Amino acid sequence: MIGEDIALTLKIVVAGGFGAGKSTLIGSVSEIRPLHSEEKLSQRGTESGPDRGGAGGVERKTSTTVAMDFGRITVHSGLSLHLFGTPGQDRFRFLWEELCAGALAAVVIADTRRLEDCFAAVDYFERRRIPFVVAVNRFPGAPDHSEQDVAQALDLDGGTPVVLCDARDRASGKEVLIRTVEYAGRMHTARLLASVG
């Protein structure tokens, strides 16, 4: 009806490498009790590659997301975000197609101690033309790099935002999500105008 508030719910995917802070970000901002599909790390999950449990600050990690995380946040009256966190281990990558279906945008969580672990997520969203923001989760003792340094190291398309954040902090996480929605809005508007112009 004209004059009534329009309720809008948008889907945002939160992706990144193993142990980067995806579950933490969703848990810190969600206004509902977040759904986590965590399981104890298996020996297979700690052997090698991005699933390794003993490298780059994740040596004390005892569980991993095996399906998805889910949370919800109301950004302001009439706008809420449903957050879907992807599993970080390569062996669960097959779930990404379903989790990303219908997403407005994505957040790629990056850990500068293991920046290469987010290459797969960056590539995934670039290939599918899903707008995304890279959120650098600032772990204690992690190398301190500027947003420009991270953008260059990840070879991001021009204009892709990189923001520094603390995934444990609600205000910081909310700011990342607001930046993501704003960027996605600009990208989708530009594509719409290009298609009619």
C-alpha positions as protocol buffer text, in pm:
chain_id: "A"
residue {
  index: 1
  type: MET
  ca { x: 0 y: 0 z: 0 }
}
residue {
  index: 2
  type: ILE
  ca { x: 114 y: 354 z: -68 }
}
residue {
  index: 3
  type: GLY
  ca { x: 243 y: 520 z: 244 }
}
residue {
  index: 4
  type: GLU
  ca { x: 318 y: 197 z: 428 }
}
residue {
  index: 5
  type: ASP
  ca { x: 672 y: 96 z: 516 }
}
residue {
  index: 6
  type: ILE
  ca { x: 821 y: -151 z: 274 }
}
residue {
  index: 7
  type: ALA
  ca { x: 1001 y: -437 z: 442 }
}
residue {
  index: 8
  type: LEU
  ca { x: 1305 y: -549 z: 245 }
}
residue {
  index: 9
  type: THR
  ca { x: 1515 y: -855 z: 326 }
}
residue {
  index: 10
  type: LEU
  ca { x: 1845 y: -901 z: 143 }
}
residue {
  index: 11
  type: LYS
  ca { x: 2071 y: -1206 z: 128 }
}
residue {
  index: 12
  type: ILE
  ca { x: 2441 y: -1155 z: 197 }
}
residue {
  index: 13
  type: VAL
  ca { x: 2697 y: -1436 z: 176 }
}
residue {
  index: 14
  type: VAL
  ca { x: 2998 y: -1435 z: 410 }
}
residue {
  index: 15
  type: ALA
  ca { x: 3291 y: -1630 z: 267 }
}
residue {
  index: 16
  type: GLY
  ca { x: 3667 y: -1664 z: 307 }
}
residue {
  index: 17
  type: GLY
  ca { x: 3936 y: -1905 z: 413 }
}
residue {
  index: 18
  type: PHE
  ca { x: 3941 y: -2152 z: 698 }
}
residue {
  index: 19
  type: GLY
  ca { x: 3953 y: -1975 z: 1035 }
}
residue {
  index: 20
  type: ALA
  ca { x: 3929 y: -1623 z: 888 }
}
residue {
  index: 21
  type: GLY
  ca { x: 3634 y: -1518 z: 1108 }
}
residue {
  index: 22
  type: LYS
  ca { x: 3318 y: -1590 z: 908 }
}
residue {
  index: 23
  type: SER
  ca { x: 3128 y: -1756 z: 1193 }
}
residue {
  index: 24
  type: THR
  ca { x: 3258 y: -1493 z: 1435 }
}
residue {
  index: 25
  type: LEU
  ca { x: 3131 y: -1204 z: 1220 }
}
residue {
  index: 26
  type: ILE
  ca { x: 2786 y: -1358 z: 1180 }
}
residue {
  index: 27
  type: GLY
  ca { x: 2767 y: -1438 z: 1551 }
}
residue {
  index: 28
  type: SER
  ca { x: 2871 y: -1087 z: 1656 }
}
residue {
  index: 29
  type: VAL
  ca { x: 2614 y: -901 z: 1445 }
}
residue {
  index: 30
  type: SER
  ca { x: 2316 y: -1138 z: 1446 }
}
residue {
  index: 31
  type: GLU
  ca { x: 2013 y: -1022 z: 1642 }
}
residue {
  index: 32
  type: ILE
  ca { x: 1887 y: -1380 z: 1660 }
}
residue {
  index: 33
  type: ARG
  ca { x: 2074 y: -1676 z: 1799 }
}
residue {
  index: 34
  type: PRO
  ca { x: 2291 y: -1767 z: 1499 }
}
residue {
  index: 35
  type: LEU
  ca { x: 2272 y: -2110 z: 1345 }
}
residue {
  index: 36
  type: HIS
  ca { x: 2614 y: -2274 z: 1328 }
}
residue {
  index: 37
  type: SER
  ca { x: 2685 y: -2612 z: 1169 }
}
residue {
  index: 38
  type: GLU
  ca { x: 3012 y: -2671 z: 1352 }
}
residue {
  index: 39
  type: GLU
  ca { x: 3185 y: -3005 z: 1386 }
}
residue {
  index: 40
  type: LYS
  ca { x: 3510 y: -3104 z: 1552 }
}
residue {
  index: 41
  type: LEU
  ca { x: 3808 y: -3094 z: 1321 }
}
residue {
  index: 42
  type: SER
  ca { x: 3899 y: -3434 z: 1187 }
}
residue {
  index: 43
  type: GLN
  ca { x: 4249 y: -3557 z: 1109 }
}
residue {
  index: 44
  type: ARG
  ca { x: 4160 y: -3502 z: 743 }
}
residue {
  index: 45
  type: GLY
  ca { x: 4089 y: -3138 z: 823 }
}
residue {
  index: 46
  type: THR
  ca { x: 4435 y: -3077 z: 965 }
}
residue {
  index: 47
  type: GLU
  ca { x: 4662 y: -3252 z: 717 }
}
residue {
  index: 48
  type: SER
  ca { x: 4752 y: -3002 z: 448 }
}
residue {
  index: 49
  type: GLY
  ca { x: 4643 y: -2718 z: 228 }
}
residue {
  index: 50
  type: PRO
  ca { x: 4385 y: -2460 z: 335 }
}
residue {
  index: 51
  type: ASP
  ca { x: 4229 y: -2720 z: 567 }
}
residue {
  index: 52
  type: ARG
  ca { x: 4542 y: -2739 z: 783 }
}
residue {
  index: 53
  type: GLY
  ca { x: 4488 y: -2676 z: 1149 }
}
residue {
  index: 54
  type: GLY
  ca { x: 4841 y: -2578 z: 1249 }
}
residue {
  index: 55
  type: ALA
  ca { x: 4930 y: -2278 z: 1035 }
}
residue {
  index: 56
  type: GLY
  ca { x: 4880 y: -1906 z: 1037 }
}
residue {
  index: 57
  type: GLY
  ca { x: 4704 y: -1858 z: 1368 }
}
residue {
  index: 58
  type: VAL
  ca { x: 4445 y: -2137 z: 1343 }
}
residue {
  index: 59
  type: GLU
  ca { x: 4642 y: -2400 z: 1535 }
}
residue {
  index: 60
  type: ARG
  ca { x: 4405 y: -2374 z: 1834 }
}
residue {
  index: 61
  type: LYS
  ca { x: 4091 y: -2403 z: 1622 }
}
residue {
  index: 62
  type: THR
  ca { x: 3901 y: -2716 z: 1726 }
}
residue {
  index: 63
  type: SER
  ca { x: 3587 y: -2696 z: 1509 }
}
residue {
  index: 64
  type: THR
  ca { x: 3488 y: -2596 z: 1158 }
}
residue {
  index: 65
  type: THR
  ca { x: 3174 y: -2503 z: 968 }
}
residue {
  index: 66
  type: VAL
  ca { x: 3059 y: -2804 z: 765 }
}
residue {
  index: 67
  type: ALA
  ca { x: 2744 y: -2669 z: 598 }
}
residue {
  index: 68
  type: MET
  ca { x: 2669 y: -2305 z: 673 }
}
residue {
  index: 69
  type: ASP
  ca { x: 2617 y: -2038 z: 933 }
}
residue {
  index: 70
  type: PHE
  ca { x: 2303 y: -1825 z: 940 }
}
residue {
  index: 71
  type: GLY
  ca { x: 2221 y: -1500 z: 1114 }
}
residue {
  index: 72
  type: ARG
  ca { x: 1996 y: -1198 z: 1072 }
}
residue {
  index: 73
  type: ILE
  ca { x: 2046 y: -829 z: 1139 }
}
residue {
  index: 74
  type: THR
  ca { x: 1809 y: -535 z: 1099 }
}
residue {
  index: 75
  type: VAL
  ca { x: 2015 y: -250 z: 958 }
}
residue {
  index: 76
  type: HIS
  ca { x: 1734 y: 0 z: 998 }
}
residue {
  index: 77
  type: SER
  ca { x: 1354 y: -2 z: 996 }
}
residue {
  index: 78
  type: GLY
  ca { x: 1241 y: -185 z: 686 }
}
residue {
  index: 79
  type: LEU
  ca { x: 1580 y: -334 z: 592 }
}
residue {
  index: 80
  type: SER
  ca { x: 1711 y: -662 z: 727 }
}
residue {
  index: 81
  type: LEU
  ca { x: 1993 y: -881 z: 608 }
}
residue {
  index: 82
  type: HIS
  ca { x: 2001 y: -1258 z: 610 }
}
residue {
  index: 83
  type: LEU
  ca { x: 2362 y: -1370 z: 643 }
}
residue {
  index: 84
  type: PHE
  ca { x: 2476 y: -1703 z: 505 }
}
residue {
  index: 85
  type: GLY
  ca { x: 2827 y: -1813 z: 598 }
}
residue {
  index: 86
  type: THR
  ca { x: 3006 y: -2058 z: 372 }
}
residue {
  index: 87
  type: PRO
  ca { x: 3230 y: -2337 z: 498 }
}
residue {
  index: 88
  type: GLY
  ca { x: 3597 y: -2245 z: 471 }
}
residue {
  index: 89
  type: GLN
  ca { x: 3741 y: -2587 z: 391 }
}
residue {
  index: 90
  type: ASP
  ca { x: 3787 y: -2681 z: 25 }
}
residue {
  index: 91
  type: ARG
  ca { x: 3615 y: -3016 z: 66 }
}
residue {
  index: 92
  type: PHE
  ca { x: 3285 y: -2836 z: 141 }
}
residue {
  index: 93
  type: ARG
  ca { x: 3311 y: -2596 z: -155 }
}
residue {
  index: 94
  type: PHE
  ca { x: 3033 y: -2782 z: -341 }
}
residue {
  index: 95
  type: LEU
  ca { x: 2781 y: -2615 z: -105 }
}
residue {
  index: 96
  type: TRP
  ca { x: 2863 y: -2266 z: -230 }
}
residue {
  index: 97
  type: GLU
  ca { x: 2630 y: -2274 z: -533 }
}
residue {
  index: 98
  type: GLU
  ca { x: 2323 y: -2330 z: -317 }
}
residue {
  index: 99
  type: LEU
  ca { x: 2431 y: -2086 z: -48 }
}
residue {
  index: 100
  type: CYS
  ca { x: 2499 y: -1809 z: -302 }
}
residue {
  index: 101
  type: ALA
  ca { x: 2177 y: -1849 z: -504 }
}
residue {
  index: 102
  type: GLY
  ca { x: 1986 y: -1521 z: -492 }
}
residue {
  index: 103
  type: ALA
  ca { x: 2251 y: -1330 z: -299 }
}
residue {
  index: 104
  type: LEU
  ca { x: 2262 y: -953 z: -343 }
}
residue {
  index: 105
  type: ALA
  ca { x: 2630 y: -942 z: -246 }
}
residue {
  index: 106
  type: ALA
  ca { x: 2906 y: -1106 z: -46 }
}
residue {
  index: 107
  type: VAL
  ca { x: 3167 y: -1030 z: 215 }
}
residue {
  index: 108
  type: VAL
  ca { x: 3504 y: -1202 z: 177 }
}
residue {
  index: 109
  type: ILE
  ca { x: 3676 y: -1222 z: 515 }
}
residue {
  index: 110
  type: ALA
  ca { x: 4054 y: -1203 z: 480 }
}
residue {
  index: 111
  type: ASP
  ca { x: 4328 y: -1286 z: 730 }
}
residue {
  index: 112
  type: THR
  ca { x: 4657 y: -1118 z: 632 }
}
residue {
  index: 113
  type: ARG
  ca { x: 4853 y: -1408 z: 788 }
}
residue {
  index: 114
  type: ARG
  ca { x: 4700 y: -1635 z: 523 }
}
residue {
  index: 115
  type: LEU
  ca { x: 4581 y: -1398 z: 252 }
}
residue {
  index: 116
  type: GLU
  ca { x: 4605 y: -1668 z: -16 }
}
residue {
  index: 117
  type: ASP
  ca { x: 4322 y: -1858 z: 158 }
}
residue {
  index: 118
  type: CYS
  ca { x: 4066 y: -1607 z: 29 }
}
residue {
  index: 119
  type: PHE
  ca { x: 4176 y: -1626 z: -338 }
}
residue {
  index: 120
  type: ALA
  ca { x: 3912 y: -1892 z: -413 }
}
residue {
  index: 121
  type: ALA
  ca { x: 3630 y: -1677 z: -272 }
}
residue {
  index: 122
  type: VAL
  ca { x: 3745 y: -1365 z: -461 }
}
residue {
  index: 123
  type: ASP
  ca { x: 3764 y: -1566 z: -784 }
}
residue {
  index: 124
  type: TYR
  ca { x: 3423 y: -1723 z: -722 }
}
residue {
  index: 125
  type: PHE
  ca { x: 3242 y: -1390 z: -680 }
}
residue {
  index: 126
  type: GLU
  ca { x: 3428 y: -1215 z: -962 }
}
residue {
  index: 127
  type: ARG
  ca { x: 3342 y: -1494 z: -1208 }
}
residue {
  index: 128
  type: ARG
  ca { x: 2974 y: -1483 z: -1111 }
}
residue {
  index: 129
  type: ARG
  ca { x: 2963 y: -1102 z: -1106 }
}
residue {
  index: 130
  type: ILE
  ca { x: 2836 y: -1098 z: -748 }
}
residue {
  index: 131
  type: PRO
  ca { x: 2942 y: -768 z: -588 }
}
residue {
  index: 132
  type: PHE
  ca { x: 3162 y: -822 z: -284 }
}
residue {
  index: 133
  type: VAL
  ca { x: 3362 y: -637 z: -23 }
}
residue {
  index: 134
  type: VAL
  ca { x: 3686 y: -770 z: 123 }
}
residue {
  index: 135
  type: ALA
  ca { x: 3684 y: -733 z: 502 }
}
residue {
  index: 136
  type: VAL
  ca { x: 4031 y: -767 z: 653 }
}
residue {
  index: 137
  type: ASN
  ca { x: 3984 y: -922 z: 995 }
}
residue {
  index: 138
  type: ARG
  ca { x: 4252 y: -767 z: 1215 }
}
residue {
  index: 139
  type: PHE
  ca { x: 4392 y: -1047 z: 1427 }
}
residue {
  index: 140
  type: PRO
  ca { x: 4638 y: -963 z: 1706 }
}
residue {
  index: 141
  type: GLY
  ca { x: 4991 y: -1005 z: 1576 }
}
residue {
  index: 142
  type: ALA
  ca { x: 4883 y: -1024 z: 1211 }
}
residue {
  index: 143
  type: PRO
  ca { x: 5079 y: -822 z: 955 }
}
residue {
  index: 144
  type: ASP
  ca { x: 4940 y: -470 z: 928 }
}
residue {
  index: 145
  type: HIS
  ca { x: 4863 y: -388 z: 564 }
}
residue {
  index: 146
  type: SER
  ca { x: 4671 y: -98 z: 414 }
}
residue {
  index: 147
  type: GLU
  ca { x: 4352 y: -146 z: 217 }
}
residue {
  index: 148
  type: GLN
  ca { x: 4545 y: -62 z: -101 }
}
residue {
  index: 149
  type: ASP
  ca { x: 4811 y: -325 z: -27 }
}
residue {
  index: 150
  type: VAL
  ca { x: 4544 y: -593 z: 25 }
}
residue {
  index: 151
  type: ALA
  ca { x: 4358 y: -491 z: -294 }
}
residue {
  index: 152
  type: GLN
  ca { x: 4682 y: -514 z: -490 }
}
residue {
  index: 153
  type: ALA
  ca { x: 4783 y: -849 z: -337 }
}
residue {
  index: 154
  type: LEU
  ca { x: 4441 y: -996 z: -421 }
}
residue {
  index: 155
  type: ASP
  ca { x: 4445 y: -838 z: -771 }
}
residue {
  index: 156
  type: LEU
  ca { x: 4094 y: -703 z: -715 }
}
residue {
  index: 157
  type: ASP
  ca { x: 3893 y: -540 z: -990 }
}
residue {
  index: 158
  type: GLY
  ca { x: 3910 y: -162 z: -965 }
}
residue {
  index: 159
  type: GLY
  ca { x: 3665 y: -17 z: -716 }
}
residue {
  index: 160
  type: THR
  ca { x: 3615 y: -334 z: -511 }
}
residue {
  index: 161
  type: PRO
  ca { x: 3610 y: -207 z: -152 }
}
residue {
  index: 162
  type: VAL
  ca { x: 3854 y: -332 z: 110 }
}
residue {
  index: 163
  type: VAL
  ca { x: 3770 y: -248 z: 470 }
}
residue {
  index: 164
  type: LEU
  ca { x: 3951 y: -319 z: 796 }
}
residue {
  index: 165
  type: CYS
  ca { x: 3740 y: -477 z: 1068 }
}
residue {
  index: 166
  type: ASP
  ca { x: 3730 y: -674 z: 1390 }
}
residue {
  index: 167
  type: ALA
  ca { x: 3487 y: -964 z: 1333 }
}
residue {
  index: 168
  type: ARG
  ca { x: 3430 y: -991 z: 1710 }
}
residue {
  index: 169
  type: ASP
  ca { x: 3296 y: -635 z: 1734 }
}
residue {
  index: 170
  type: ARG
  ca { x: 2929 y: -581 z: 1649 }
}
residue {
  index: 171
  type: ALA
  ca { x: 2973 y: -218 z: 1537 }
}
residue {
  index: 172
  type: SER
  ca { x: 3268 y: -308 z: 1315 }
}
residue {
  index: 173
  type: GLY
  ca { x: 3079 y: -599 z: 1159 }
}
residue {
  index: 174
  type: LYS
  ca { x: 2771 y: -387 z: 1102 }
}
residue {
  index: 175
  type: GLU
  ca { x: 2982 y: -124 z: 925 }
}
residue {
  index: 176
  type: VAL
  ca { x: 3118 y: -394 z: 692 }
}
residue {
  index: 177
  type: LEU
  ca { x: 2763 y: -501 z: 607 }
}
residue {
  index: 178
  type: ILE
  ca { x: 2647 y: -144 z: 544 }
}
residue {
  index: 179
  type: ARG
  ca { x: 2942 y: -86 z: 310 }
}
residue {
  index: 180
  type: THR
  ca { x: 2857 y: -413 z: 132 }
}
residue {
  index: 181
  type: VAL
  ca { x: 2492 y: -317 z: 75 }
}
residue {
  index: 182
  type: GLU
  ca { x: 2591 y: 32 z: -45 }
}
residue {
  index: 183
  type: TYR
  ca { x: 2848 y: -107 z: -287 }
}
residue {
  index: 184
  type: ALA
  ca { x: 2608 y: -372 z: -418 }
}
residue {
  index: 185
  type: GLY
  ca { x: 2342 y: -106 z: -471 }
}
residue {
  index: 186
  type: ARG
  ca { x: 2582 y: 103 z: -679 }
}
residue {
  index: 187
  type: MET
  ca { x: 2693 y: -200 z: -883 }
}
residue {
  index: 188
  type: HIS
  ca { x: 2341 y: -325 z: -953 }
}
residue {
  index: 189
  type: THR
  ca { x: 2224 y: 27 z: -1046 }
}
residue {
  index: 190
  type: ALA
  ca { x: 2518 y: 75 z: -1284 }
}
residue {
  index: 191
  type: ARG
  ca { x: 2447 y: -261 z: -1452 }
}
residue {
  index: 192
  type: LEU
  ca { x: 2077 y: -176 z: -1488 }
}
residue {
  index: 193
  type: LEU
  ca { x: 2157 y: 162 z: -1643 }
}
residue {
  index: 194
  type: ALA
  ca { x: 2410 y: 3 z: -1879 }
}
residue {
  index: 195
  type: SER
  ca { x: 2152 y: -251 z: -1995 }
}
residue {
  index: 196
  type: VAL
  ca { x: 1893 y: 15 z: -2086 }
}
residue {
  index: 197
  type: GLY
  ca { x: 2137 y: 275 z: -2217 }
}
